[in-house]
Every structure is written in C-alpha cells, then in structure tokens.
Amino acid sequence: MTASDKAFTGSIPQIYDQLLVPLIFTPYAQDLAARITRHQPREVLETAAGTGVVTRALHAQLPPEARITATDLNEPMLMQARTHLADADRIRFQQADALALPFADASFDVLTCQFGVMFFPDRIKGYAEARRVLRPGGRFVFNVWDRIEDNEFAHVVHETLQQIFPDNPPQFFTRAPHGYFDPVKIRADLSEAGFSDIIIETLPHRSRAASAQEPAIAYCQGTPMRGEIESRGAPDLATVTQAAADALRQRFGSGPVVGQIQALVISAR
Ligand SMILES: C[S@@+](CC[C@H](N)C(=O)[O-])C[C@H]1O[C@@H](n2cnc3c(N)ncnc32)[C@H](O)[C@@H]1O
C-alpha cells in the first residue's frame, strides 16, 4: 500500500461516480443493502462510502426509521455522494478514517464497507475499530474484489499498463483493489480483531458498458491509477487510456462490451 493508493481526489470522484460505479459497483451495492436490510438495523454505519452507491441502495431498501451514517476518508468522494442524496434527512455524511472512527463504543447495529478494506493500511486495526463501534451482536457486512484474473476489464487494463511501462509497471490494481482476497487471511484477520460467526461467499456478476472506451477511462482516469500513470510522465494519460481502450476492444469487441467481475462478500458478528 502506498500513500497515493487512497488518493480518491481531484477529478477522480466525478469520473469514478459516472463510469466506474455503474460498471462494477452497483450490483454489489444492491446485494449489501439487501443483506443489511434482513438484519433490521436501526443505526447503520458505512465506512469508505465513496460516492455513495451503497448509501443510496440502503436509503431505497431500509425502512424509514433506520438511520444511516456514511463516512469516507476523502471529503471529495462524500461531496459527490451528497449530490445524489441532498434531501435525505436520515442520512448523515461525515469525513472519517475507518481506522480511527469518531463514534462512541457500541453505537451501531450494522457496519458496512463496500470495497474499502483493501485500502486500509492496517486491516486488523480497521476491523477492531469496526467491532468497537458495533453493539453486542452487531454485524459487519462488507465485500472485497476477488483476484484480478476474475475481473476481466481490470485485468486487461492492468496487463496493458505492464506492457506500456515495462521498467516501472504500475501495480495499483494488484496492490490495492485486487490485493486482499484470500478467505483464510480474511477469516484470520477478522478473528484476531474479535469477530466470530464469519461467513464468506463468492459472488460473480457481469459488467457491461456501451463501448471499450468507458472501462478504459473508468480504470485509467477514475481511480488512483491515474496518479501512477501521470507520475511516469510519458506516454501521457490520454495515450495510455487509448491503448487500454484498444486492448479492451480487441478482447471484447467494438460494440457494447461485457466482462466477468467477481467479489467475496463477508459477514461477521
Ligand atoms: C474503491 S472505493 C469504494 C467506495 C464505495 N464504497 C463504492 O462502493 O463505490 C474505496 C474508498 O475507500 C476510501 N478509503 C481509503 N482509505 C480509507 C480509510 N482509511 N478510511 C475510510 N475510507 C477510506 C477511499 O476514499 C474510497 O472512497
């Protein structure tokens, strides 16, 4: 993990929200919200909420008396989230590091985190903090991406970047979003932080876009990979994005594209 891996800032939040969220995050947000709703929580905490795709799914699925606190390390991501949910009184947005939550012990019935724990510099500390703010018997419901080979668009973009920068290949995808998927390790980390009743499921989906250009822009410009590409100087971001689009087109066709995505969904008490 490097400092730039958590830099969801600048123009990233908007591109992330417009292209990456519909591409890969929406079906998993619907899934997490459905799982959480079954626990009938009164108070839900979301960490690493990003631009609020899970927050919106929770708002749509939870009964009106349930309250949602949506937090993220990066205020620019929350600013983008607020644009979708400006009138939702029961949602509180608050900047917070998931490793040092500004909430009292035993404050929430459910804590959720969609595709966020991979970015935690110390996951056991993050899990212990989740446990601290959960009420006795409370649930931690979260997900992580499976290995990059099971996430086809990301894999093609990653391989393309390895070829463009052979001397200094960008490793953001395999270091951060696709760097924490071993169920044995996840189970051990949760147990060490005090969680039990751990259930881990594999959940595949199909990812769709109107053309290869969309996943290329989404992955190269709407994630911290953008900073890794820009820091190398040449070729520039537009040229690299075009090369990724060409590789995706070659593999998935010149019209609408469809690829496999896969995640692990985890629930612990
Ligand atoms: C891949 S995004 C997921 C965002 C959102 N949950 C979604 O499904 O679209 C990862 C998020 O983790 C946030 N993040 C990274 N490190 C964090 C930390 N220590 N505490 C809280 N959020 C963090 C980033 O700002 C980013 O919004």
PDB file of C-alpha atoms and ligand atoms in Angstrom:
ATOM      1  CA  MET A   1       0.000   0.000   0.000  1.00  0.00           C
ATOM      2  CA  THR A   2       1.329   3.440  -0.912  1.00  0.00           C
ATOM      3  CA  ALA A   3       0.094   6.904   0.108  1.00  0.00           C
ATOM      4  CA  SER A   4      -1.238   7.522  -3.425  1.00  0.00           C
ATOM      5  CA  ASP A   5      -3.451   4.389  -3.308  1.00  0.00           C
ATOM      6  CA  LYS A   6      -6.001   6.195  -1.144  1.00  0.00           C
ATOM      7  CA  ALA A   7      -5.954   9.438  -3.179  1.00  0.00           C
ATOM      8  CA  PHE A   8      -9.550   9.475  -4.466  1.00  0.00           C
ATOM      9  CA  THR A   9      -9.330  13.218  -5.103  1.00  0.00           C
ATOM     10  CA  GLY A  10      -9.107  15.817  -7.915  1.00  0.00           C
ATOM     11  CA  SER A  11     -11.163  14.764 -10.949  1.00  0.00           C
ATOM     12  CA  ILE A  12     -11.272  11.115  -9.804  1.00  0.00           C
ATOM     13  CA  PRO A  13     -14.533  11.270  -7.755  1.00  0.00           C
ATOM     14  CA  GLN A  14     -16.611  12.501 -10.689  1.00  0.00           C
ATOM     15  CA  ILE A  15     -15.246  10.016 -13.251  1.00  0.00           C
ATOM     16  CA  TYR A  16     -15.467   7.248 -10.652  1.00  0.00           C
ATOM     17  CA  ASP A  17     -19.115   8.099  -9.974  1.00  0.00           C
ATOM     18  CA  GLN A  18     -20.159   8.453 -13.619  1.00  0.00           C
ATOM     19  CA  LEU A  19     -18.309   5.492 -15.160  1.00  0.00           C
ATOM     20  CA  LEU A  20     -16.907   3.065 -12.590  1.00  0.00           C
ATOM     21  CA  VAL A  21     -19.935   2.906 -10.276  1.00  0.00           C
ATOM     22  CA  PRO A  22     -22.419   1.715 -12.952  1.00  0.00           C
ATOM     23  CA  LEU A  23     -19.738  -0.526 -14.461  1.00  0.00           C
ATOM     24  CA  ILE A  24     -18.794  -2.599 -11.407  1.00  0.00           C
ATOM     25  CA  PHE A  25     -20.158  -1.273  -8.080  1.00  0.00           C
ATOM     26  CA  THR A  26     -23.953  -1.082  -8.450  1.00  0.00           C
ATOM     27  CA  PRO A  27     -24.889  -4.809  -8.288  1.00  0.00           C
ATOM     28  CA  TYR A  28     -22.697  -5.319  -5.218  1.00  0.00           C
ATOM     29  CA  ALA A  29     -24.263  -2.273  -3.519  1.00  0.00           C
ATOM     30  CA  GLN A  30     -27.725  -3.739  -4.091  1.00  0.00           C
ATOM     31  CA  ASP A  31     -26.520  -7.032  -2.650  1.00  0.00           C
ATOM     32  CA  LEU A  32     -25.009  -5.488   0.508  1.00  0.00           C
ATOM     33  CA  ALA A  33     -28.114  -3.358   1.127  1.00  0.00           C
ATOM     34  CA  ALA A  34     -30.380  -6.425   0.828  1.00  0.00           C
ATOM     35  CA  ARG A  35     -28.218  -8.394   3.282  1.00  0.00           C
ATOM     36  CA  ILE A  36     -28.189  -5.483   5.748  1.00  0.00           C
ATOM     37  CA  THR A  37     -31.954  -4.914   5.483  1.00  0.00           C
ATOM     38  CA  ARG A  38     -32.554  -8.527   6.590  1.00  0.00           C
ATOM     39  CA  HIS A  39     -30.890  -7.686   9.939  1.00  0.00           C
ATOM     40  CA  GLN A  40     -33.498  -4.927  10.577  1.00  0.00           C
ATOM     41  CA  PRO A  41     -30.953  -2.382  11.874  1.00  0.00           C
ATOM     42  CA  ARG A  42     -31.888   0.965  13.467  1.00  0.00           C
ATOM     43  CA  GLU A  43     -28.424   2.514  13.090  1.00  0.00           C
ATOM     44  CA  VAL A  44     -26.111   1.673  10.180  1.00  0.00           C
ATOM     45  CA  LEU A  45     -22.551   2.939   9.786  1.00  0.00           C
ATOM     46  CA  GLU A  46     -20.914   2.872   6.366  1.00  0.00           C
ATOM     47  CA  THR A  47     -17.150   3.350   6.088  1.00  0.00           C
ATOM     48  CA  ALA A  48     -15.264   4.085   2.832  1.00  0.00           C
ATOM     49  CA  ALA A  49     -18.654   5.097   1.409  1.00  0.00           C
ATOM     50  CA  GLY A  50     -17.076   6.783  -1.622  1.00  0.00           C
ATOM     51  CA  THR A  51     -19.643   8.454  -3.862  1.00  0.00           C
ATOM     52  CA  GLY A  52     -22.492   6.747  -2.001  1.00  0.00           C
ATOM     53  CA  VAL A  53     -23.673   3.861  -4.177  1.00  0.00           C
ATOM     54  CA  VAL A  54     -24.318   1.682  -1.095  1.00  0.00           C
ATOM     55  CA  THR A  55     -25.751   4.671   0.787  1.00  0.00           C
ATOM     56  CA  ARG A  56     -28.327   5.122  -1.985  1.00  0.00           C
ATOM     57  CA  ALA A  57     -29.168   1.405  -2.014  1.00  0.00           C
ATOM     58  CA  LEU A  58     -29.616   1.463   1.787  1.00  0.00           C
ATOM     59  CA  HIS A  59     -31.807   4.569   1.547  1.00  0.00           C
ATOM     60  CA  ALA A  60     -34.003   2.763  -1.004  1.00  0.00           C
ATOM     61  CA  GLN A  61     -34.206  -0.545   0.870  1.00  0.00           C
ATOM     62  CA  LEU A  62     -34.236   0.249   4.611  1.00  0.00           C
ATOM     63  CA  PRO A  63     -37.479   1.235   6.370  1.00  0.00           C
ATOM     64  CA  PRO A  64     -37.826   4.994   7.054  1.00  0.00           C
ATOM     65  CA  GLU A  65     -36.995   4.778  10.790  1.00  0.00           C
ATOM     66  CA  ALA A  66     -33.496   3.356  10.116  1.00  0.00           C
ATOM     67  CA  ARG A  67     -30.673   5.914  10.169  1.00  0.00           C
ATOM     68  CA  ILE A  68     -27.513   5.815   8.070  1.00  0.00           C
ATOM     69  CA  THR A  69     -24.141   7.416   8.813  1.00  0.00           C
ATOM     70  CA  ALA A  70     -21.968   7.426   5.670  1.00  0.00           C
ATOM     71  CA  THR A  71     -18.257   8.162   6.107  1.00  0.00           C
ATOM     72  CA  ASP A  72     -15.140   8.227   3.943  1.00  0.00           C
ATOM     73  CA  LEU A  73     -11.519   9.295   4.346  1.00  0.00           C
ATOM     74  CA  ASN A  74     -11.748  11.590   1.307  1.00  0.00           C
ATOM     75  CA  GLU A  75     -14.143  14.526   1.575  1.00  0.00           C
ATOM     76  CA  PRO A  76     -14.274  14.956  -2.271  1.00  0.00           C
ATOM     77  CA  MET A  77     -15.844  11.484  -2.560  1.00  0.00           C
ATOM     78  CA  LEU A  78     -18.503  12.432   0.018  1.00  0.00           C
ATOM     79  CA  MET A  79     -19.160  15.728  -1.798  1.00  0.00           C
ATOM     80  CA  GLN A  80     -20.023  13.686  -4.889  1.00  0.00           C
ATOM     81  CA  ALA A  81     -22.215  11.371  -2.749  1.00  0.00           C
ATOM     82  CA  ARG A  82     -24.123  14.348  -1.336  1.00  0.00           C
ATOM     83  CA  THR A  83     -25.148  15.437  -4.865  1.00  0.00           C
ATOM     84  CA  HIS A  84     -27.371  12.319  -5.064  1.00  0.00           C
ATOM     85  CA  LEU A  85     -28.863  12.454  -1.574  1.00  0.00           C
ATOM     86  CA  ALA A  86     -29.197  16.152  -0.711  1.00  0.00           C
ATOM     87  CA  ASP A  87     -32.758  15.797   0.689  1.00  0.00           C
ATOM     88  CA  ALA A  88     -32.365  12.562   2.617  1.00  0.00           C
ATOM     89  CA  ASP A  89     -32.804  13.638   6.280  1.00  0.00           C
ATOM     90  CA  ARG A  90     -31.977  10.256   7.785  1.00  0.00           C
ATOM     91  CA  ILE A  91     -28.516  10.183   6.183  1.00  0.00           C
ATOM     92  CA  ARG A  92     -25.562  11.838   7.890  1.00  0.00           C
ATOM     93  CA  PHE A  93     -22.358  12.257   5.853  1.00  0.00           C
ATOM     94  CA  GLN A  94     -19.140  12.666   7.797  1.00  0.00           C
ATOM     95  CA  GLN A  95     -15.466  12.542   6.881  1.00  0.00           C
ATOM     96  CA  ALA A  96     -13.778   9.774   8.895  1.00  0.00           C
ATOM     97  CA  ASP A  97     -10.827   7.415   8.754  1.00  0.00           C
ATOM     98  CA  ALA A  98     -12.135   3.852   9.204  1.00  0.00           C
ATOM     99  CA  LEU A  99      -9.107   3.148  11.415  1.00  0.00           C
ATOM    100  CA  ALA A 100      -9.985   5.939  13.878  1.00  0.00           C
ATOM    101  CA  LEU A 101     -13.754   6.356  13.893  1.00  0.00           C
ATOM    102  CA  PRO A 102     -15.149   9.444  15.661  1.00  0.00           C
ATOM    103  CA  PHE A 103     -18.042   7.479  17.238  1.00  0.00           C
ATOM    104  CA  ALA A 104     -18.710   6.110  20.718  1.00  0.00           C
ATOM    105  CA  ASP A 105     -18.421   2.417  21.532  1.00  0.00           C
ATOM    106  CA  ALA A 106     -21.481   0.271  20.727  1.00  0.00           C
ATOM    107  CA  SER A 107     -23.253   2.911  18.600  1.00  0.00           C
ATOM    108  CA  PHE A 108     -24.374   0.886  15.553  1.00  0.00           C
ATOM    109  CA  ASP A 109     -26.314  -2.295  14.755  1.00  0.00           C
ATOM    110  CA  VAL A 110     -24.593  -2.898  11.404  1.00  0.00           C
ATOM    111  CA  LEU A 111     -21.348  -1.610   9.927  1.00  0.00           C
ATOM    112  CA  THR A 112     -20.832  -1.946   6.195  1.00  0.00           C
ATOM    113  CA  CYS A 113     -17.921  -1.219   3.886  1.00  0.00           C
ATOM    114  CA  GLN A 114     -18.036  -1.813   0.138  1.00  0.00           C
ATOM    115  CA  PHE A 115     -14.647  -2.454  -1.495  1.00  0.00           C
ATOM    116  CA  GLY A 116     -12.871  -0.346   1.131  1.00  0.00           C
ATOM    117  CA  VAL A 117     -10.918  -2.638   3.479  1.00  0.00           C
ATOM    118  CA  MET A 118      -8.316  -3.363   0.780  1.00  0.00           C
ATOM    119  CA  PHE A 119      -7.211   0.267   1.189  1.00  0.00           C
ATOM    120  CA  PHE A 120      -6.760   0.067   4.969  1.00  0.00           C
ATOM    121  CA  PRO A 121      -3.042   0.282   5.897  1.00  0.00           C
ATOM    122  CA  ASP A 122      -3.755  -1.967   8.920  1.00  0.00           C
ATOM    123  CA  ARG A 123      -6.808  -4.193   8.420  1.00  0.00           C
ATOM    124  CA  ILE A 124      -6.825  -5.732  11.883  1.00  0.00           C
ATOM    125  CA  LYS A 125      -6.874  -2.226  13.351  1.00  0.00           C
ATOM    126  CA  GLY A 126      -9.729  -1.298  10.977  1.00  0.00           C
ATOM    127  CA  TYR A 127     -11.674  -4.422  11.943  1.00  0.00           C
ATOM    128  CA  ALA A 128     -11.077  -3.810  15.661  1.00  0.00           C
ATOM    129  CA  GLU A 129     -12.401  -0.278  15.212  1.00  0.00           C
ATOM    130  CA  ALA A 130     -15.490  -1.692  13.452  1.00  0.00           C
ATOM    131  CA  ARG A 131     -16.024  -4.069  16.359  1.00  0.00           C
ATOM    132  CA  ARG A 132     -15.645  -1.261  18.901  1.00  0.00           C
ATOM    133  CA  VAL A 133     -18.476   0.837  17.419  1.00  0.00           C
ATOM    134  CA  LEU A 134     -20.819  -2.151  16.895  1.00  0.00           C
ATOM    135  CA  ARG A 135     -23.357  -3.068  19.580  1.00  0.00           C
ATOM    136  CA  PRO A 136     -23.078  -6.578  21.089  1.00  0.00           C
ATOM    137  CA  GLY A 137     -24.350  -8.997  18.427  1.00  0.00           C
ATOM    138  CA  GLY A 138     -23.936  -6.335  15.719  1.00  0.00           C
ATOM    139  CA  ARG A 139     -22.959  -7.334  12.194  1.00  0.00           C
ATOM    140  CA  PHE A 140     -20.051  -6.304   9.989  1.00  0.00           C
ATOM    141  CA  VAL A 141     -21.091  -6.832   6.347  1.00  0.00           C
ATOM    142  CA  PHE A 142     -18.539  -5.998   3.650  1.00  0.00           C
ATOM    143  CA  ASN A 143     -17.036  -7.085   0.356  1.00  0.00           C
ATOM    144  CA  VAL A 144     -13.651  -7.243  -1.383  1.00  0.00           C
ATOM    145  CA  TRP A 145     -12.737  -7.841  -5.025  1.00  0.00           C
ATOM    146  CA  ASP A 146     -11.552 -11.325  -5.924  1.00  0.00           C
ATOM    147  CA  ARG A 147      -8.211 -11.791  -7.718  1.00  0.00           C
ATOM    148  CA  ILE A 148      -7.662  -9.631 -10.803  1.00  0.00           C
ATOM    149  CA  GLU A 149      -7.835 -12.638 -13.178  1.00  0.00           C
ATOM    150  CA  ASP A 150     -11.523 -12.994 -12.230  1.00  0.00           C
ATOM    151  CA  ASN A 151     -12.193  -9.318 -13.039  1.00  0.00           C
ATOM    152  CA  GLU A 152     -11.677  -9.205 -16.777  1.00  0.00           C
ATOM    153  CA  PHE A 153     -11.746  -5.486 -17.646  1.00  0.00           C
ATOM    154  CA  ALA A 154      -9.373  -4.624 -14.796  1.00  0.00           C
ATOM    155  CA  HIS A 155      -7.093  -7.489 -15.808  1.00  0.00           C
ATOM    156  CA  VAL A 156      -6.848  -6.373 -19.464  1.00  0.00           C
ATOM    157  CA  VAL A 157      -6.112  -2.768 -18.416  1.00  0.00           C
ATOM    158  CA  HIS A 158      -3.520  -3.973 -15.883  1.00  0.00           C
ATOM    159  CA  GLU A 159      -1.772  -6.164 -18.482  1.00  0.00           C
ATOM    160  CA  THR A 160      -1.752  -3.286 -20.984  1.00  0.00           C
ATOM    161  CA  LEU A 161      -0.089  -0.996 -18.441  1.00  0.00           C
ATOM    162  CA  GLN A 162       2.570  -3.650 -17.728  1.00  0.00           C
ATOM    163  CA  GLN A 163       3.424  -3.620 -21.450  1.00  0.00           C
ATOM    164  CA  ILE A 164       3.471   0.184 -21.768  1.00  0.00           C
ATOM    165  CA  PHE A 165       5.710   0.681 -18.709  1.00  0.00           C
ATOM    166  CA  PRO A 166       7.916  -2.472 -18.639  1.00  0.00           C
ATOM    167  CA  ASP A 167      10.641  -0.866 -16.491  1.00  0.00           C
ATOM    168  CA  ASN A 168       8.290   0.538 -13.862  1.00  0.00           C
ATOM    169  CA  PRO A 169       4.908  -1.238 -14.214  1.00  0.00           C
ATOM    170  CA  PRO A 170       2.007   0.373 -12.310  1.00  0.00           C
ATOM    171  CA  GLN A 171       0.846  -2.021  -9.579  1.00  0.00           C
ATOM    172  CA  PHE A 172      -2.116  -0.146  -8.088  1.00  0.00           C
ATOM    173  CA  PHE A 173      -4.732  -2.732  -9.140  1.00  0.00           C
ATOM    174  CA  THR A 174      -2.909  -5.762  -7.752  1.00  0.00           C
ATOM    175  CA  ARG A 175      -1.608  -3.911  -4.670  1.00  0.00           C
ATOM    176  CA  ALA A 176      -4.900  -2.302  -3.572  1.00  0.00           C
ATOM    177  CA  PRO A 177      -8.320  -3.259  -5.033  1.00  0.00           C
ATOM    178  CA  HIS A 178      -7.217  -6.774  -6.057  1.00  0.00           C
ATOM    179  CA  GLY A 179      -4.673  -7.330  -3.300  1.00  0.00           C
ATOM    180  CA  TYR A 180      -6.748  -8.880  -0.484  1.00  0.00           C
ATOM    181  CA  PHE A 181      -8.906 -11.864  -1.462  1.00  0.00           C
ATOM    182  CA  ASP A 182      -7.613 -14.912   0.425  1.00  0.00           C
ATOM    183  CA  PRO A 183     -10.548 -16.202   2.539  1.00  0.00           C
ATOM    184  CA  VAL A 184      -8.147 -17.836   5.028  1.00  0.00           C
ATOM    185  CA  LYS A 185      -6.360 -14.499   5.599  1.00  0.00           C
ATOM    186  CA  ILE A 186      -9.628 -12.532   5.812  1.00  0.00           C
ATOM    187  CA  ARG A 187     -11.020 -15.001   8.351  1.00  0.00           C
ATOM    188  CA  ALA A 188      -7.817 -14.877  10.418  1.00  0.00           C
ATOM    189  CA  ASP A 189      -7.745 -11.054  10.412  1.00  0.00           C
ATOM    190  CA  LEU A 190     -11.398 -10.849  11.493  1.00  0.00           C
ATOM    191  CA  SER A 191     -10.859 -13.434  14.247  1.00  0.00           C
ATOM    192  CA  GLU A 192      -7.823 -11.539  15.535  1.00  0.00           C
ATOM    193  CA  ALA A 193      -9.947  -8.375  15.747  1.00  0.00           C
ATOM    194  CA  GLY A 194     -12.557 -10.235  17.816  1.00  0.00           C
ATOM    195  CA  PHE A 195     -15.185 -11.218  15.214  1.00  0.00           C
ATOM    196  CA  SER A 196     -16.881 -14.622  15.071  1.00  0.00           C
ATOM    197  CA  ASP A 197     -19.629 -16.318  13.042  1.00  0.00           C
ATOM    198  CA  ILE A 198     -17.721 -15.417   9.855  1.00  0.00           C
ATOM    199  CA  ILE A 199     -19.357 -16.273   6.532  1.00  0.00           C
ATOM    200  CA  ILE A 200     -17.547 -15.700   3.205  1.00  0.00           C
ATOM    201  CA  GLU A 201     -19.280 -16.137  -0.171  1.00  0.00           C
ATOM    202  CA  THR A 202     -18.022 -15.714  -3.744  1.00  0.00           C
ATOM    203  CA  LEU A 203     -20.325 -13.551  -5.867  1.00  0.00           C
ATOM    204  CA  PRO A 204     -19.753 -13.208  -9.642  1.00  0.00           C
ATOM    205  CA  HIS A 205     -21.541 -10.678 -11.861  1.00  0.00           C
ATOM    206  CA  ARG A 206     -21.381  -9.491 -15.473  1.00  0.00           C
ATOM    207  CA  SER A 207     -20.077  -5.966 -16.076  1.00  0.00           C
ATOM    208  CA  ARG A 208     -21.461  -4.073 -19.090  1.00  0.00           C
ATOM    209  CA  ALA A 209     -20.554  -0.855 -20.918  1.00  0.00           C
ATOM    210  CA  ALA A 210     -21.619   0.836 -24.156  1.00  0.00           C
ATOM    211  CA  SER A 211     -18.091   0.553 -25.567  1.00  0.00           C
ATOM    212  CA  ALA A 212     -14.488  -0.345 -24.633  1.00  0.00           C
ATOM    213  CA  GLN A 213     -13.767   3.362 -24.155  1.00  0.00           C
ATOM    214  CA  GLU A 214     -15.837   3.506 -20.949  1.00  0.00           C
ATOM    215  CA  PRO A 215     -13.933   0.895 -18.878  1.00  0.00           C
ATOM    216  CA  ALA A 216     -10.651   2.307 -20.225  1.00  0.00           C
ATOM    217  CA  ILE A 217     -11.477   5.818 -18.965  1.00  0.00           C
ATOM    218  CA  ALA A 218     -13.022   4.461 -15.759  1.00  0.00           C
ATOM    219  CA  TYR A 219      -9.969   2.409 -14.748  1.00  0.00           C
ATOM    220  CA  CYS A 220      -7.203   4.730 -16.032  1.00  0.00           C
ATOM    221  CA  GLN A 221      -8.732   8.082 -15.020  1.00  0.00           C
ATOM    222  CA  GLY A 222     -11.363   7.360 -12.332  1.00  0.00           C
ATOM    223  CA  THR A 223      -9.111   5.547  -9.828  1.00  0.00           C
ATOM    224  CA  PRO A 224      -5.768   6.338  -8.129  1.00  0.00           C
ATOM    225  CA  MET A 225      -4.181   4.506 -11.099  1.00  0.00           C
ATOM    226  CA  ARG A 226      -4.476   7.928 -12.737  1.00  0.00           C
ATOM    227  CA  GLY A 227      -1.739   9.297 -10.433  1.00  0.00           C
ATOM    228  CA  GLU A 228       0.521   6.295 -11.125  1.00  0.00           C
ATOM    229  CA  ILE A 229       0.218   6.860 -14.889  1.00  0.00           C
ATOM    230  CA  GLU A 230       0.693  10.635 -14.656  1.00  0.00           C
ATOM    231  CA  SER A 231       3.736  10.277 -12.392  1.00  0.00           C
ATOM    232  CA  ARG A 232       5.539   8.378 -15.179  1.00  0.00           C
ATOM    233  CA  GLY A 233       5.365  11.409 -17.496  1.00  0.00           C
ATOM    234  CA  ALA A 234       5.252   9.727 -20.893  1.00  0.00           C
ATOM    235  CA  PRO A 235       3.251   8.432 -22.597  1.00  0.00           C
ATOM    236  CA  ASP A 236       0.593  10.786 -21.279  1.00  0.00           C
ATOM    237  CA  LEU A 237      -2.718   9.824 -19.659  1.00  0.00           C
ATOM    238  CA  ALA A 238      -4.763  10.208 -22.884  1.00  0.00           C
ATOM    239  CA  THR A 239      -2.396   7.972 -24.873  1.00  0.00           C
ATOM    240  CA  VAL A 240      -2.346   5.317 -22.159  1.00  0.00           C
ATOM    241  CA  THR A 241      -6.161   5.402 -21.865  1.00  0.00           C
ATOM    242  CA  GLN A 242      -6.447   4.941 -25.634  1.00  0.00           C
ATOM    243  CA  ALA A 243      -4.085   1.960 -25.524  1.00  0.00           C
ATOM    244  CA  ALA A 244      -6.247   0.405 -22.780  1.00  0.00           C
ATOM    245  CA  ALA A 245      -9.378   1.021 -24.883  1.00  0.00           C
ATOM    246  CA  ASP A 246      -7.725  -0.623 -27.908  1.00  0.00           C
ATOM    247  CA  ALA A 247      -6.783  -3.687 -25.833  1.00  0.00           C
ATOM    248  CA  LEU A 248     -10.313  -3.943 -24.406  1.00  0.00           C
ATOM    249  CA  ARG A 249     -11.800  -3.581 -27.909  1.00  0.00           C
ATOM    250  CA  GLN A 250      -9.536  -6.309 -29.217  1.00  0.00           C
ATOM    251  CA  ARG A 251     -10.648  -8.680 -26.472  1.00  0.00           C
ATOM    252  CA  PHE A 252     -14.351  -7.773 -26.024  1.00  0.00           C
ATOM    253  CA  GLY A 253     -15.340  -6.339 -29.423  1.00  0.00           C
ATOM    254  CA  SER A 254     -16.023  -2.923 -30.954  1.00  0.00           C
ATOM    255  CA  GLY A 255     -19.656  -2.577 -29.824  1.00  0.00           C
ATOM    256  CA  PRO A 256     -21.053  -2.904 -26.287  1.00  0.00           C
ATOM    257  CA  VAL A 257     -18.686  -4.870 -24.031  1.00  0.00           C
ATOM    258  CA  VAL A 258     -19.422  -7.470 -21.341  1.00  0.00           C
ATOM    259  CA  GLY A 259     -16.884  -8.912 -18.887  1.00  0.00           C
ATOM    260  CA  GLN A 260     -16.829 -11.012 -15.727  1.00  0.00           C
ATOM    261  CA  ILE A 261     -16.411  -9.384 -12.330  1.00  0.00           C
ATOM    262  CA  GLN A 262     -16.138 -11.293  -9.046  1.00  0.00           C
ATOM    263  CA  ALA A 263     -16.085 -10.405  -5.363  1.00  0.00           C
ATOM    264  CA  LEU A 264     -16.144 -12.020  -1.931  1.00  0.00           C
ATOM    265  CA  VAL A 265     -18.981 -10.978   0.380  1.00  0.00           C
ATOM    266  CA  ILE A 266     -18.239 -11.319   4.090  1.00  0.00           C
ATOM    267  CA  SER A 267     -20.460 -11.199   7.149  1.00  0.00           C
ATOM    268  CA  ALA A 268     -19.153 -11.399  10.720  1.00  0.00           C
ATOM    269  CA  ARG A 269     -20.588 -10.894  14.212  1.00  0.00           C
TER     270      ARG A 269
HETATM  271  C1  LIG B   1     -12.991   1.585  -4.274  1.00  0.00           C
HETATM  272  S1  LIG B   1     -13.586   2.933  -3.351  1.00  0.00           S
HETATM  273  C2  LIG B   1     -15.154   2.271  -2.763  1.00  0.00           C
HETATM  274  C3  LIG B   1     -16.152   3.377  -2.494  1.00  0.00           C
HETATM  275  C4  LIG B   1     -17.594   2.937  -2.282  1.00  0.00           C
HETATM  276  N1  LIG B   1     -17.727   2.097  -1.119  1.00  0.00           N
HETATM  277  C5  LIG B   1     -18.168   2.290  -3.506  1.00  0.00           C
HETATM  278  O1  LIG B   1     -18.630   1.147  -3.415  1.00  0.00           O
HETATM  279  O2  LIG B   1     -18.193   2.918  -4.562  1.00  0.00           O
HETATM  280  C6  LIG B   1     -12.565   2.933  -1.927  1.00  0.00           C
HETATM  281  C7  LIG B   1     -12.882   4.058  -0.964  1.00  0.00           C
HETATM  282  O3  LIG B   1     -12.122   3.862   0.225  1.00  0.00           O
HETATM  283  C8  LIG B   1     -11.849   5.141   0.761  1.00  0.00           C
HETATM  284  N2  LIG B   1     -10.787   4.971   1.763  1.00  0.00           N
HETATM  285  C9  LIG B   1      -9.490   4.647   1.568  1.00  0.00           C
HETATM  286  N3  LIG B   1      -8.860   4.542   2.755  1.00  0.00           N
HETATM  287  C10 LIG B   1      -9.775   4.790   3.717  1.00  0.00           C
HETATM  288  C11 LIG B   1      -9.726   4.840   5.141  1.00  0.00           C
HETATM  289  N4  LIG B   1      -8.596   4.608   5.831  1.00  0.00           N
HETATM  290  N5  LIG B   1     -10.870   5.134   5.808  1.00  0.00           N
HETATM  291  C12 LIG B   1     -12.013   5.386   5.143  1.00  0.00           C
HETATM  292  N6  LIG B   1     -12.114   5.367   3.810  1.00  0.00           N
HETATM  293  C13 LIG B   1     -11.016   5.060   3.096  1.00  0.00           C
HETATM  294  C14 LIG B   1     -11.492   5.956  -0.463  1.00  0.00           C
HETATM  295  O4  LIG B   1     -11.581   7.334  -0.231  1.00  0.00           O
HETATM  296  C15 LIG B   1     -12.548   5.448  -1.465  1.00  0.00           C
HETATM  297  O5  LIG B   1     -13.691   6.254  -1.445  1.00  0.00           O
END
